Each structure stands twice: as C-alpha cells, then as structure tokens.
Amino acid sequence: MNYRYFTAVSLLGLAWIAQPAHAQDAEPREPIVVTGKGLPDTPATPAYGTQVLEREQVVSTGSGRIEDVLSSVAGFQQFRRSDSRSSNPSAQGVTLRALGGNATSRALVLLDGVPMAHPFFGYIPLSALVPERLETVRVTRGGGSGAFGAGAVAGTIELLSADAETIGPLSASALVNDRGGTEASAVGSANLGQGFVVAGVRWDRGDGFWTTPRADRVPASARAAFDSWSASLRAVAPLNDTVELQANALIFDDERTLRFEGADSTSTGQDASIRLVGRGEWAFDALAYVQARNFSNVVISSTRFVRVLDQRNTPSTGLGGKFELRPPVGPDHVLRIGADLRISDGELREDPYSAFSGQRTARRFAGGRNTDLGFFIEDDWTVGDLVLTAGARADRWTIEDGFYREYDADDALAIDERFADRSGWDASFRGGAVWNAGGGLSLRAAAYSNVRLPTLNELYRPFVVFPVVTRANENLENEELRGFEAGIDFEPSDNVSLSLTAFDNEVKNAVANVTLEPTLRQRRNVDAIRARGLEFGANLRFGTVSLYGSLAWTDAEVEGSGASAALDGMRPSQVPEIAASATLAWTPAPDWRLATTVRHVGKQFEDDMETDVLPAATTVDAYAEIPLARGISVVLRGENLTDETIFTRNQGGSIDLGVPRTVWAGLKLRLGR
C-alpha cells in the first residue's frame, strides 16, 4: 500500500506549492476569490427536487453521526436501521425513495465530487464522513445521474466540505456518554497564501450497548464495541485569476464488534483526490481520485459461539475521475459536456473453520474488476420565467476478470472458476422544467433514467447471517432506473420554504436477496422494484426559532416472475411505507443552539417474503450548545431519549436492537470566532 500513501502525499504537496509567483503589476488587481467548491449549480437544478441541509443542521444532531444528519431527509435509509457504531460496515448501503432491498448503495454519495462507495462492497464509510467538516449536504431523490456519474438509481447525496472561513482557526470538542463512550474531534484551518488549508481529526470509542435482547443473551454475547478514527487534509490554492487547485486526503480506520465476543470487523481506507476548477469563459471541472480500501470480518456461530468464518482481507482499489466543460453558448444556455470514469478492483480472501474442531476447512478467493466510462451532455435553457433542461449519457461498462477459487484443508485446489468477461453500452436520459410562477411559487417536473452495475460483492461474494446463507451470482444484470416526478415549491420569503413532490420510480432488474429455501438465498435480478409516493418538506423560521420537517409516504412493491414469482406484489425488504422527521431549533444568541428532533420509521420486513417484521419506531433526539465563556461552550446531546425499542434485525426471531437512550456531555472550544 506504500504507493497509495505516496500518491496522497504527492497530491497534497502539489496543492501546497501550486501558488503562482506574482509579478509586479502596473495597476492594482482584483483580489482572487478561492471557494474550494466545484462549478456553480445550473439554473435547472431545482427541477429534480433537491433538498439542502445547511451547516447549522449538519452539526447539531443528537448522535453527531452523518447518518442522523441524512435521516432528516425522509426517504433516506440504510440497509439496516443500525447506526455506524453498531452495525457491520458492509450493511451500510444507503438508498432513497424506498428503493432498497440489499446492502449495496443505490444512492450515489459524493464528497467534494468524489464517489465514496466502497469499490468492492458498495457500502458508504459513514464513520469517516464527519459532520463538523462539512458545510452543506444536498440530497436529490431520483433525478438520474446526469453529470454526476453512473449509479444514482435512487438519487444523489452531495457532501460539500467547509472552507477556512466557515471552520475558523480551530474548533474542537470532547464528549463522553453515560456508558463511558467518548468522542474527540478537532478541525482547524489556516490561510495558505491566497488559498487555505483545512485539517481535521476525530476519534470515537466505547464499549457500546447490547444489541442482543436481554432474554437472548448468552455468556458469549457482547456489547457493540466500537473504536474508529479518521483524519482529513484539504488544501486549496489559486493557479491564476480563474483557475484553482483543490487537493484532498482522507484516511480512516473503523473497528466494531457485533453480537458475540470475537465477531469483529474492520474497515480502513486511504483516499486522495486532486481537482482543477476553472471559472473563466470556458468553465471546466477536472477531477482525479484514488481510493485504497480494506475490510475484514469474523463470523461467530450463534449455536456453538466459535469462529466459523474469517473474512480476513478484502483489498480493494477505486480509481477514477471526471472532466466537465461548459463552453460559452450565450446568456440563456448553460451547456455541460464531459466524461467520467470509475474503475473498481477488489478481491475477497476468507477462511472457513469447523465449528466442532476449530480447524480451518478451506481457503477461498473471489473478485474481479468493474469499469464504467460515461459520456454526458446536458443543456439548461432559460426562457423568461421558464427553465428547460435535457441531457443524455452513454455508459460503456465492463465486468471482467471475475473468479472464484477454493482450496481444501490441505491447500489443494478444489474449485477454480473463471467467469466470462462481459461488456456493453447503456444509454440514459433526463429532462425537466421549472416555472417560476411569481410570488415565490415554482412548479417543476422531470423524467429520468440511469444504470447501476452490480458490485463485485454482489457478483462474487457469498455471506452468512446465521442461519441464512446468501449466495453470490456472477450473472447479475445491470439495474436500470426509469422515473418521473412533479412538484410544487413555495418560498414567499427567506423564512418560509414548503415543497411537495409526487413521484413514480422503477428500478428494472433490481438486485435482491431472493429466498430459495428457508435458510438459503441468492442475489438475483427481480423484474423490478417500483416505488410511488409523496414527499413533503418544510423549512420555517420565526425569528430565533426554526422548524425543519420532512415526510415521505411510499407505496413500493416487487415485480417478479420466474424464480422470483413468489415475490410479485411483495413489499421490498428493509423498506418502510412511512418515514418522517421534524426538528425544532431555537438560537436565542450567537453560539447558542437548542434543538430537538422527532423521527418516525414505519414497519418494514427483514426478508423478501414478508415473514420477519421490524416494528415501527419513533425516536426523540436533542442537542444543546450553551456558551460558558468566550470561545467555550458546554454541549449536551441525547439519542433516543424515550428509550424506544428499535429492531434492526429479525431473522426467524433472532433479533438485534438499535441504539437505546444515550446521553452525551462535553465541551466545545472555538477560536477566532
């Protein structure tokens, strides 16, 4: 892995030294403005029903975790209801609009333009995405991918890092909870010539809580212990009056225990990216990134409580980039032309063990490479109060070098399968319109399509959540989104924003875990998952009081035939019908903030046959930040204050629980504010 660290350091070094030498000008020059952002939004961005979470919402949740920030957008969900301290990392697939069904992300998550999904599994490293390092979060439910890249069949989540002005010289906090867990975080910034640098670090650790109900605990049962840290470094510098260089690096390590002693998992990563943004007449955005990720996991038998599987290593690499050009085509048009590339390469290495002898029974290796090269064009046309947009993508994809190899207990080759390479072209489109009717009223409509390649995990890696075995499937086809929506936005003032969206989205060839026998499943393409529903949003301000609300009602069902015929008309697994969130906040003075959040998630099913129920859950969180002295505040946070019982897993009565009532207290230091 040394070359990856060298790459990260080299990219950051470029950002530090990439300040031009300025000659003495005969006349004063306008100051160079460095933003650290990509190109500005286009006029038709609202056509796709986006919702923006501002920094004050991002940094004031009861848990301090990014998944709770995103849960403020009704319709956001992880594969399981667990948070990023008490779940297996590989279950952290995220989706929108009730288009879930397995642990792979159907939503495209971007951090400063870089896709964050694990190259092998497709899950999101949530613990590494620290809220206090972010400025805003923009969520687009549905909408296709357009210029974002392939994979956004459920929507796009854009995370934008905060700049030096937002961060200030230093912001640090240290908190402890009522079970002895701790959270320590610091983020600071400094001017770098005419640019800036921002660095952050966070460390979370604790013995966790019991995920196993009291009546089901055995001597081998364990709390959901966690120990994770992440560090980031971001440098931004101008190259000239219109071009700036941005370099990012992120490293993280996440260790967790789930259900039993020894059932340990780790998730690690080293990411680096470099970006050139030009804001001249020929505006452009050029991005390149490299990601080195790894994952390990030990499976413990729930009957004999010994190791039965050691997924000891999953080295994976993500490589890619994007180039977008906006040529000058007149004041009424914004034309975007470009290409993007994503290469995912990875290999699973695991050893099964006998539950009786404790001896290794085999060695298994599986993996491959997926590549997606996309070309896109999109134009926004402003005609008075009407904005029209239309765009198209062409994706050249390849699935290659797939293999499965197994050696027996004596290290003799027992299975050696090489899977045929596959490739093809997929076309997708999107278009929409926004009419500003006056008085703050806007009407919008959009239609779109997109594709998602199955991940290496879905293609080649089987897994066990005892007693259920889920097989991989090297013949999976690409998922294809088809959808449309219409909405109303009403913003009569800066203090009132209301929205209503009706949508109909369908993912054809959706990958699902299909039950073949009572304890056997396989990843298969079902005909489709169709989701139709309504989404409501409200942002209201009354002086120092604000109210943010979001509600999603979704009628989702599986369309199945052949091997999946039994699923036809069923609700997809892990998908609720109702999801809602409301936050009431009071900011009586600078550096003060009191907020409480109520969330409700409706009943959902663990399995595809609607037999194992996860009951509805309503939780109450709270956040309080109260100044003690200049630059020092006390912080109080509460999670699930009513101690609601949250079912996160139910497989034939084997149950896992989510976070119980948890109270945090600590101090925050802010300098230069």
XYZ file of C-alpha atoms in Angstrom:
673
model
C 0.000 0.000 0.000
C 3.005 2.359 0.203
C 2.485 3.710 -3.281
C -1.012 4.839 -2.308
C 0.292 6.800 0.645
C 2.918 8.280 -1.661
C 0.182 9.315 -4.079
C -1.815 11.009 -1.329
C 1.212 12.903 -0.029
C 2.220 13.921 -3.527
C -1.207 15.317 -4.335
C -1.238 17.348 -1.151
C 2.250 18.583 -1.877
C 1.078 19.906 -5.214
C -1.644 21.889 -3.504
C 0.842 23.422 -1.060
C 3.281 24.573 -3.712
C 0.843 25.408 -6.523
C 0.743 29.127 -5.827
C 1.856 31.253 -8.741
C 4.618 33.787 -8.372
C 3.016 37.182 -8.897
C 4.842 39.734 -10.919
C 4.592 43.397 -10.003
C 1.579 44.753 -11.861
C 1.431 48.243 -13.140
C -2.146 48.559 -11.922
C -3.900 47.097 -8.846
C -5.510 43.733 -9.491
C -8.836 42.473 -8.260
C -8.396 40.056 -5.352
C -8.577 36.388 -6.259
C -11.533 34.641 -4.630
C -10.885 30.998 -3.726
C -14.012 28.976 -2.940
C -12.885 25.359 -2.642
C -16.044 24.339 -4.461
C -16.859 22.958 -7.863
C -18.657 24.831 -10.608
C -21.884 26.591 -9.608
C -25.274 24.915 -9.837
C -27.054 25.241 -13.133
C -30.420 27.050 -13.432
C -32.400 23.805 -13.768
C -31.003 22.136 -10.645
C -34.355 22.690 -8.809
C -36.167 20.670 -11.491
C -35.029 17.495 -9.744
C -36.438 18.314 -6.316
C -33.266 18.888 -4.305
C -33.182 19.420 -0.546
C -30.263 21.256 1.084
C -29.201 20.828 4.709
C -27.288 23.874 5.956
C -24.358 23.697 8.357
C -26.413 24.515 11.442
C -28.487 21.390 10.777
C -25.468 19.278 9.895
C -23.513 19.896 13.118
C -26.325 19.720 15.689
C -27.688 16.171 15.758
C -28.174 14.087 18.884
C -25.633 11.468 17.807
C -23.091 13.571 15.918
C -23.191 10.975 13.105
C -23.681 11.635 9.398
C -26.440 9.016 9.089
C -28.598 11.008 11.510
C -27.944 14.160 9.505
C -29.140 12.414 6.355
C -32.140 10.911 8.164
C -33.527 14.451 8.332
C -34.436 13.851 4.683
C -37.391 11.486 4.806
C -36.851 8.618 2.423
C -33.165 8.268 3.244
C -32.389 4.855 4.664
C -29.570 2.440 5.270
C -29.927 -1.254 4.562
C -30.477 -1.718 8.300
C -31.649 0.723 10.960
C -28.384 0.377 12.891
C -26.104 3.383 13.244
C -22.478 3.440 12.106
C -21.199 2.299 15.524
C -23.313 -0.820 15.998
C -23.677 -2.406 12.564
C -21.421 -4.374 10.300
C -19.867 -1.819 7.886
C -20.882 -3.921 4.882
C -24.549 -3.269 5.777
C -24.138 0.488 5.302
C -25.606 0.704 1.840
C -27.736 3.840 1.506
C -30.727 4.469 -0.669
C -33.658 6.847 -1.171
C -37.311 6.562 -2.140
C -37.821 3.068 -0.696
C -35.759 1.508 -3.479
C -33.746 -0.581 -1.033
C -33.640 -4.312 -0.742
C -29.981 -5.205 -0.274
C -26.877 -3.788 1.358
C -25.467 -2.057 -1.734
C -25.947 1.693 -2.129
C -28.472 2.682 -4.748
C -27.828 6.340 -3.975
C -24.656 7.958 -5.293
C -22.767 9.599 -2.390
C -20.185 12.244 -3.325
C -17.703 14.074 -1.085
C -16.465 17.147 -2.956
C -17.328 15.361 -6.183
C -15.624 12.034 -5.324
C -17.782 8.852 -5.098
C -17.479 7.425 -1.587
C -18.865 3.913 -2.105
C -16.527 1.046 -1.264
C -15.044 -0.287 -4.544
C -15.837 -3.925 -3.676
C -18.945 -3.802 -1.477
C -20.683 -0.569 -2.442
C -21.270 0.472 1.173
C -20.555 4.002 2.446
C -17.880 4.571 5.155
C -20.242 6.620 7.291
C -17.976 6.911 10.314
C -15.338 8.636 8.138
C -17.783 11.325 6.941
C -17.600 13.700 9.889
C -20.377 16.332 10.071
C -18.229 19.100 11.588
C -16.006 19.082 8.479
C -18.964 19.772 6.178
C -20.626 22.983 5.062
C -23.774 21.694 3.370
C -25.446 18.478 2.276
C -27.609 18.396 -0.834
C -29.906 15.450 -1.452
C -31.545 14.813 -4.811
C -34.063 11.995 -4.640
C -34.410 10.288 -8.006
C -33.326 12.602 -10.786
C -30.990 10.252 -12.626
C -27.276 10.891 -12.627
C -26.691 13.318 -15.488
C -23.231 14.750 -14.990
C -22.719 13.137 -11.576
C -21.764 9.666 -12.814
C -23.452 6.288 -13.053
C -25.019 4.565 -10.053
C -27.592 7.106 -8.889
C -30.656 4.928 -9.396
C -32.224 6.184 -6.152
C -30.703 9.667 -6.091
C -27.563 11.619 -5.297
C -26.188 12.818 -1.948
C -23.594 15.584 -2.294
C -21.405 16.404 0.710
C -19.528 19.706 0.489
C -16.550 20.320 2.775
C -16.441 23.547 4.762
C -13.897 26.224 3.849
C -11.488 28.039 6.136
C -13.840 30.941 6.807
C -16.585 28.569 7.949
C -14.281 26.465 10.115
C -12.269 29.267 11.703
C -8.770 28.794 13.130
C -9.813 25.960 15.434
C -12.925 24.123 16.574
C -12.509 21.200 18.967
C -14.820 19.162 21.159
C -14.638 16.289 23.633
C -17.696 14.391 24.884
C -18.467 11.330 26.984
C -21.709 9.362 27.171
C -23.492 7.599 30.017
C -21.896 4.231 29.075
C -18.347 5.580 29.065
C -18.063 6.033 25.306
C -16.007 9.014 24.161
C -15.863 11.293 21.134
C -12.983 13.689 20.479
C -12.829 15.911 17.418
C -10.790 18.835 16.146
C -10.816 20.745 12.877
C -8.763 23.813 12.053
C -7.767 25.986 9.156
C -5.119 28.447 8.082
C -4.550 30.772 5.159
C -2.177 29.404 2.550
C -1.057 32.405 0.539
C -4.202 33.334 -1.347
C -5.643 29.879 -0.628
C -6.271 27.901 2.528
C -5.751 24.558 4.223
C -8.209 22.710 6.468
C -7.264 19.711 8.614
C -9.482 17.576 10.827
C -9.282 14.528 13.055
C -11.877 12.574 15.016
C -11.690 9.573 17.350
C -14.725 7.680 18.662
C -14.517 4.715 21.012
C -16.679 2.901 23.514
C -17.861 -0.433 24.827
C -21.203 0.199 23.141
C -24.623 -1.142 24.052
C -26.270 -4.539 23.993
C -27.713 -5.252 20.561
C -28.994 -8.645 21.776
C -32.236 -8.574 23.815
C -31.677 -9.450 27.479
C -33.668 -12.704 27.266
C -31.496 -13.942 24.362
C -28.064 -13.203 25.787
C -25.554 -15.979 26.404
C -22.091 -15.923 28.005
C -20.595 -15.264 24.556
C -22.828 -12.240 23.893
C -21.011 -8.921 23.603
C -21.803 -5.253 23.501
C -21.441 -3.418 20.186
C -17.994 -2.029 20.946
C -16.516 0.496 18.521
C -13.179 2.204 18.009
C -12.840 4.412 14.953
C -10.786 7.373 13.833
C -10.457 9.447 10.713
C -8.237 12.300 9.581
C -8.578 14.630 6.623
C -6.470 17.298 4.976
C -7.683 19.705 2.343
C -5.691 22.377 0.528
C -6.997 24.930 -1.972
C -4.836 27.401 -3.896
C -5.290 29.602 -6.980
C -3.233 28.985 -10.108
C -4.371 32.238 -11.711
C -7.331 34.608 -11.634
C -9.840 31.967 -12.746
C -8.343 28.549 -12.008
C -7.918 26.968 -8.588
C -6.364 23.706 -7.465
C -8.004 21.572 -4.778
C -6.321 18.576 -3.144
C -7.980 16.297 -0.587
C -6.798 13.367 1.503
C -8.822 11.172 3.852
C -7.652 8.222 5.938
C -9.771 6.216 8.344
C -9.860 3.066 10.444
C -13.043 1.605 11.930
C -13.249 -1.406 14.266
C -16.511 -2.885 15.571
C -17.875 -5.894 17.438
C -21.354 -7.249 16.731
C -23.388 -9.675 18.871
C -20.657 -12.078 20.080
C -17.161 -11.882 21.510
C -14.737 -12.222 18.636
C -17.260 -11.152 15.969
C -15.009 -8.279 14.964
C -14.973 -6.270 11.760
C -12.608 -3.623 10.427
C -12.958 -1.087 7.642
C -9.995 1.010 6.540
C -9.341 3.477 3.769
C -6.840 5.882 2.264
C -8.328 8.292 -0.279
C -6.709 11.095 -2.261
C -8.050 13.395 -4.957
C -6.927 16.380 -6.961
C -9.229 18.810 -8.734
C -8.835 21.753 -11.083
C -11.754 24.159 -11.334
C -11.772 26.908 -13.949
C -14.323 29.697 -13.730
C -13.357 31.613 -16.843
C -15.329 31.992 -20.056
C -14.698 28.312 -20.826
C -15.513 26.950 -17.380
C -14.272 23.466 -16.545
C -14.011 20.958 -13.690
C -11.307 18.254 -13.848
C -11.131 15.680 -11.042
C -8.983 12.584 -10.431
C -9.009 10.306 -7.400
C -7.570 7.099 -5.963
C -9.020 5.019 -3.121
C -7.418 2.133 -1.261
C -9.907 0.291 0.944
C -9.893 -2.885 3.008
C -12.412 -4.853 5.046
C -12.229 -7.831 7.379
C -14.901 -9.675 9.324
C -15.084 -12.658 11.681
C -18.327 -14.662 11.806
C -19.154 -16.419 15.088
C -21.542 -19.400 15.233
C -24.736 -18.488 17.106
C -25.082 -22.063 18.370
C -21.520 -23.049 19.386
C -20.143 -19.484 19.694
C -16.871 -20.207 17.961
C -15.311 -18.778 14.811
C -16.750 -20.306 11.654
C -15.555 -17.803 9.045
C -12.661 -15.372 8.877
C -13.053 -12.861 6.058
C -9.509 -11.818 6.755
C -8.792 -9.449 3.914
C -10.594 -7.636 1.105
C -8.069 -5.339 -0.591
C -9.907 -3.048 -2.999
C -8.993 -0.096 -5.165
C -11.122 2.630 -6.686
C -9.694 4.776 -9.479
C -11.485 7.392 -11.473
C -12.095 10.926 -12.494
C -14.339 13.355 -14.244
C -13.976 16.173 -16.748
C -16.729 18.678 -17.405
C -16.614 21.598 -19.832
C -19.079 24.480 -20.012
C -18.464 26.338 -23.274
C -19.855 29.873 -23.701
C -23.090 29.453 -25.662
C -24.926 32.617 -24.698
C -26.588 34.019 -21.573
C -29.726 31.863 -21.903
C -27.963 28.499 -22.027
C -25.691 26.521 -19.724
C -24.197 23.635 -21.688
C -22.328 20.825 -19.932
C -20.185 18.336 -21.861
C -17.913 15.775 -20.319
C -16.910 12.281 -19.305
C -16.374 10.334 -16.112
C -14.590 7.096 -15.255
C -14.840 4.657 -12.355
C -12.687 1.514 -12.030
C -13.377 -0.831 -9.116
C -10.976 -3.653 -8.412
C -11.015 -5.986 -5.436
C -10.504 -9.469 -4.056
C -12.068 -11.337 -1.148
C -9.831 -13.636 0.918
C -11.599 -15.732 3.537
C -11.109 -18.922 5.538
C -13.998 -21.071 6.820
C -13.487 -23.017 10.079
C -15.170 -26.068 11.566
C -17.461 -25.216 14.478
C -16.549 -28.543 16.067
C -12.784 -28.955 15.599
C -11.874 -25.297 15.273
C -9.650 -26.167 12.306
C -9.571 -24.305 9.024
C -11.510 -26.280 6.415
C -10.729 -24.293 3.259
C -9.343 -21.105 1.755
C -11.457 -19.019 -0.614
C -10.614 -16.221 -3.013
C -13.045 -14.268 -5.184
C -13.006 -10.972 -7.035
C -12.808 -9.121 -10.309
C -12.886 -5.686 -11.901
C -15.736 -3.392 -12.933
C -15.268 -0.372 -15.184
C -17.713 2.345 -16.183
C -16.785 5.051 -18.679
C -19.556 7.580 -19.174
C -20.058 10.436 -21.620
C -22.647 13.115 -20.948
C -24.155 16.251 -22.420
C -26.779 18.470 -20.813
C -28.217 21.897 -21.551
C -30.268 24.279 -19.407
C -32.263 26.846 -21.370
C -33.784 29.851 -19.624
C -36.795 31.374 -21.356
C -38.117 34.159 -19.176
C -39.565 32.564 -16.043
C -39.267 29.073 -17.517
C -36.135 26.931 -17.333
C -35.915 23.823 -19.512
C -33.264 21.137 -19.214
C -32.386 18.000 -21.148
C -29.414 15.679 -21.079
C -28.151 12.288 -22.153
C -25.495 9.795 -21.031
C -23.807 6.878 -22.701
C -22.038 4.406 -20.406
C -19.528 1.860 -21.643
C -19.261 -0.781 -18.927
C -17.183 -3.890 -18.476
C -17.319 -6.708 -15.927
C -14.093 -8.658 -16.223
C -11.505 -10.876 -14.552
C -14.147 -12.430 -12.296
C -13.060 -15.562 -10.479
C -13.777 -17.881 -7.575
C -11.057 -20.152 -6.261
C -11.171 -22.532 -3.298
C -8.511 -24.698 -1.679
C -9.288 -27.540 0.721
C -7.907 -28.010 4.233
C -4.688 -29.432 2.767
C -4.293 -26.415 0.437
C -5.090 -28.495 -2.636
C -7.006 -26.648 -5.339
C -10.645 -27.804 -5.159
C -12.532 -25.208 -7.254
C -11.138 -22.869 -9.888
C -13.822 -20.897 -11.726
C -13.132 -18.120 -14.216
C -16.189 -16.162 -15.251
C -16.688 -14.829 -18.733
C -15.978 -11.144 -19.291
C -18.968 -9.023 -20.199
C -19.326 -5.520 -21.636
C -21.854 -3.289 -23.263
C -23.317 0.175 -23.725
C -26.203 1.685 -21.787
C -27.918 4.952 -22.627
C -29.801 7.099 -20.148
C -31.620 10.391 -20.336
C -33.068 13.061 -18.124
C -35.032 16.223 -18.658
C -37.215 18.629 -16.786
C -38.682 22.078 -16.409
C -39.066 24.709 -13.693
C -41.591 27.542 -13.994
C -41.226 30.425 -11.592
C -44.867 31.474 -11.388
C -44.263 34.501 -9.165
C -44.843 35.190 -5.512
C -42.325 32.531 -4.561
C -44.291 29.761 -6.292
C -42.440 27.330 -8.575
C -43.780 24.355 -10.496
C -41.434 21.621 -11.635
C -41.484 18.314 -13.471
C -38.801 15.851 -14.501
C -38.299 12.455 -16.095
C -35.100 10.445 -15.991
C -33.267 7.141 -16.315
C -29.964 5.714 -15.124
C -28.000 2.483 -14.663
C -26.039 0.759 -11.890
C -23.552 -2.053 -12.331
C -23.762 -4.868 -9.783
C -20.904 -4.590 -7.318
C -18.057 -7.069 -7.024
C -19.631 -8.098 -3.727
C -22.967 -8.938 -5.347
C -21.298 -10.764 -8.212
C -18.765 -12.886 -6.371
C -19.050 -12.848 -2.537
C -21.420 -15.160 -0.637
C -22.154 -14.328 3.007
C -23.794 -15.791 6.108
C -26.000 -14.136 8.724
C -26.650 -17.321 10.670
C -28.632 -19.376 9.918
C -29.257 -17.835 6.489
C -26.706 -18.320 3.691
C -26.804 -15.850 0.790
C -25.025 -16.853 -2.410
C -23.396 -14.523 -4.935
C -24.360 -14.519 -8.626
C -21.813 -13.790 -11.335
C -24.584 -13.452 -13.955
C -26.334 -10.432 -12.481
C -27.503 -7.819 -14.988
C -27.288 -4.049 -14.620
C -30.060 -2.263 -12.755
C -31.988 0.299 -14.835
C -33.924 3.245 -13.405
C -36.976 4.757 -15.075
C -38.790 7.518 -13.258
C -40.724 10.746 -13.352
C -41.947 13.276 -10.812
C -43.738 16.589 -10.430
C -43.603 19.067 -7.614
C -44.519 22.425 -6.140
C -42.156 24.710 -4.227
C -43.433 27.743 -2.328
C -40.896 30.241 -0.959
C -42.681 33.564 -0.351
C -39.757 34.779 1.784
C -36.348 33.727 3.042
C -38.081 32.400 6.182
C -40.641 30.097 4.574
C -39.990 27.175 2.251
C -42.547 24.466 1.501
C -42.376 21.662 -1.040
C -44.497 18.770 -2.291
C -43.323 16.095 -4.745
C -45.218 13.211 -6.322
C -43.036 10.543 -7.911
C -43.102 7.216 -9.709
C -39.742 5.419 -9.889
C -38.978 1.933 -11.121
C -35.697 0.012 -10.988
C -35.723 -2.799 -13.520
C -33.522 -5.861 -12.968
C -33.235 -4.830 -9.311
C -30.743 -6.961 -7.395
C -32.396 -8.573 -4.376
C -31.645 -11.357 -1.937
C -34.167 -13.937 -3.170
C -35.224 -16.799 -0.897
C -34.665 -20.215 -2.498
C -35.064 -22.332 0.651
C -35.841 -21.424 4.288
C -32.152 -20.838 5.084
C -30.819 -20.220 1.569
C -30.935 -17.074 -0.526
C -29.185 -15.851 -3.649
C -28.676 -12.461 -5.185
C -30.862 -12.329 -8.256
C -32.375 -9.797 -10.608
C -36.079 -9.419 -9.987
C -38.195 -7.907 -12.735
C -38.409 -4.557 -10.977
C -38.888 -2.634 -7.755
C -41.460 0.095 -8.217
C -41.921 2.958 -5.764
C -44.679 5.565 -5.977
C -45.333 8.176 -3.370
C -45.383 11.679 -1.977
C -42.660 13.715 -0.320
C -43.292 16.771 1.828
C -40.736 19.282 3.074
C -40.877 22.424 5.198
C -38.263 24.911 6.407
C -39.710 27.666 8.573
C -38.081 30.441 10.582
C -39.768 32.640 13.164
C -37.084 34.967 14.471
C -34.765 32.816 16.579
C -36.946 29.696 16.181
C -36.780 27.365 13.196
C -38.645 24.227 12.160
C -37.405 21.701 9.605
C -39.729 18.911 8.565
C -39.717 16.105 6.030
C -42.170 13.274 5.360
C -42.210 10.524 2.753
C -45.070 8.146 2.023
C -44.099 5.418 -0.421
C -46.021 2.542 -1.952
C -43.243 0.164 -3.001
C -43.596 -3.333 -4.412
C -41.592 -6.010 -6.180
C -42.499 -7.119 -9.666
C -41.334 -10.705 -10.028
C -41.641 -13.677 -12.355
C -39.863 -16.986 -12.873
C -37.601 -17.722 -9.894
C -38.842 -14.530 -8.210
C -42.542 -15.060 -8.979
C -43.303 -15.590 -5.280
C -42.177 -12.009 -4.634
C -44.605 -10.406 -7.059
C -46.577 -7.729 -5.235
C -44.469 -8.019 -2.081
C -43.003 -5.016 -0.354
C -39.196 -4.919 -0.768
C -37.268 -5.977 2.306
C -35.994 -3.249 4.656
C -38.383 -0.668 3.180
C -40.871 1.319 5.317
C -44.066 2.848 3.968
C -43.820 5.984 6.111
C -40.729 7.929 7.167
C -40.810 11.337 8.815
C -38.502 13.744 10.602
C -39.063 17.107 12.302
C -36.524 19.332 14.067
C -37.460 22.319 16.218
C -34.495 24.593 16.972
C -34.009 27.776 18.999
C -30.969 30.016 18.602
C -31.506 32.842 21.107
C -27.999 34.319 20.699
C -24.718 33.691 18.867
C -23.113 30.336 19.770
C -26.375 29.201 21.384
C -28.439 26.371 19.899
C -31.162 24.204 21.386
C -32.773 21.605 19.122
C -34.944 18.532 19.366
C -35.670 16.046 16.598
C -38.501 13.539 16.321
C -38.157 10.746 13.763
C -40.570 8.010 12.778
C -39.857 4.966 10.631
C -42.748 2.714 9.747
C -42.962 -1.053 9.886
C -40.731 -2.930 7.494
C -39.726 -6.519 6.767
C -36.367 -8.175 7.269
C -36.895 -10.657 4.447
C -38.278 -10.696 0.938
C -41.218 -12.999 1.882
C -42.673 -10.559 4.475
C -42.390 -13.042 7.351
C -39.964 -11.326 9.761
C -41.297 -7.962 10.922
C -39.332 -4.947 12.108
C -41.931 -2.890 14.041
C -42.324 0.851 13.559
C -40.133 3.060 15.744
C -40.399 6.691 16.869
C -37.362 8.314 18.449
C -36.605 11.669 20.068
C -33.118 13.231 19.936
C -31.878 16.519 21.412
C -28.936 18.886 21.118
C -27.904 21.823 23.306
C -24.936 24.137 22.917
C -24.627 26.785 25.633
C -21.724 29.269 25.919
C -19.783 29.281 29.191
C -17.132 31.822 28.292
C -15.703 33.396 25.173
C -14.952 30.548 22.768
C -16.018 27.789 25.207
C -19.427 26.086 25.240
C -20.966 23.139 27.015
C -22.553 20.583 24.680
C -25.335 18.197 25.702
C -26.720 15.589 23.320
C -29.368 12.927 23.636
C -30.197 9.939 21.425
C -33.486 8.043 21.622
C -34.450 9.876 24.799
C -37.709 7.928 25.165
C -35.732 4.662 25.036
C -37.801 3.297 22.151
C -37.078 -0.333 21.264
C -35.619 -0.293 17.751
C -35.494 -3.604 15.874
C -32.587 -3.573 13.412
C -32.650 -7.284 12.511
C -35.169 -10.098 12.892
C -34.326 -13.401 11.255
C -36.741 -16.015 12.457
C -36.849 -14.450 15.904
C -33.100 -13.811 16.167
C -33.177 -10.109 16.930
C -30.729 -7.215 17.009
C -31.609 -3.893 18.628
C -30.650 -0.325 17.795
C -29.290 2.419 19.999
C -31.073 2.768 23.392
C -31.334 6.024 25.321
C -27.886 7.637 25.287
C -26.846 10.937 26.841
C -23.661 12.817 25.920
C -21.979 15.745 27.673
C -18.809 17.667 26.919
C -17.120 20.898 25.950
C -16.530 22.673 22.660
C -13.718 25.135 22.001
C -13.831 27.638 19.145
C -11.052 30.110 18.453
C -11.167 33.172 16.255
C -14.933 33.427 16.199
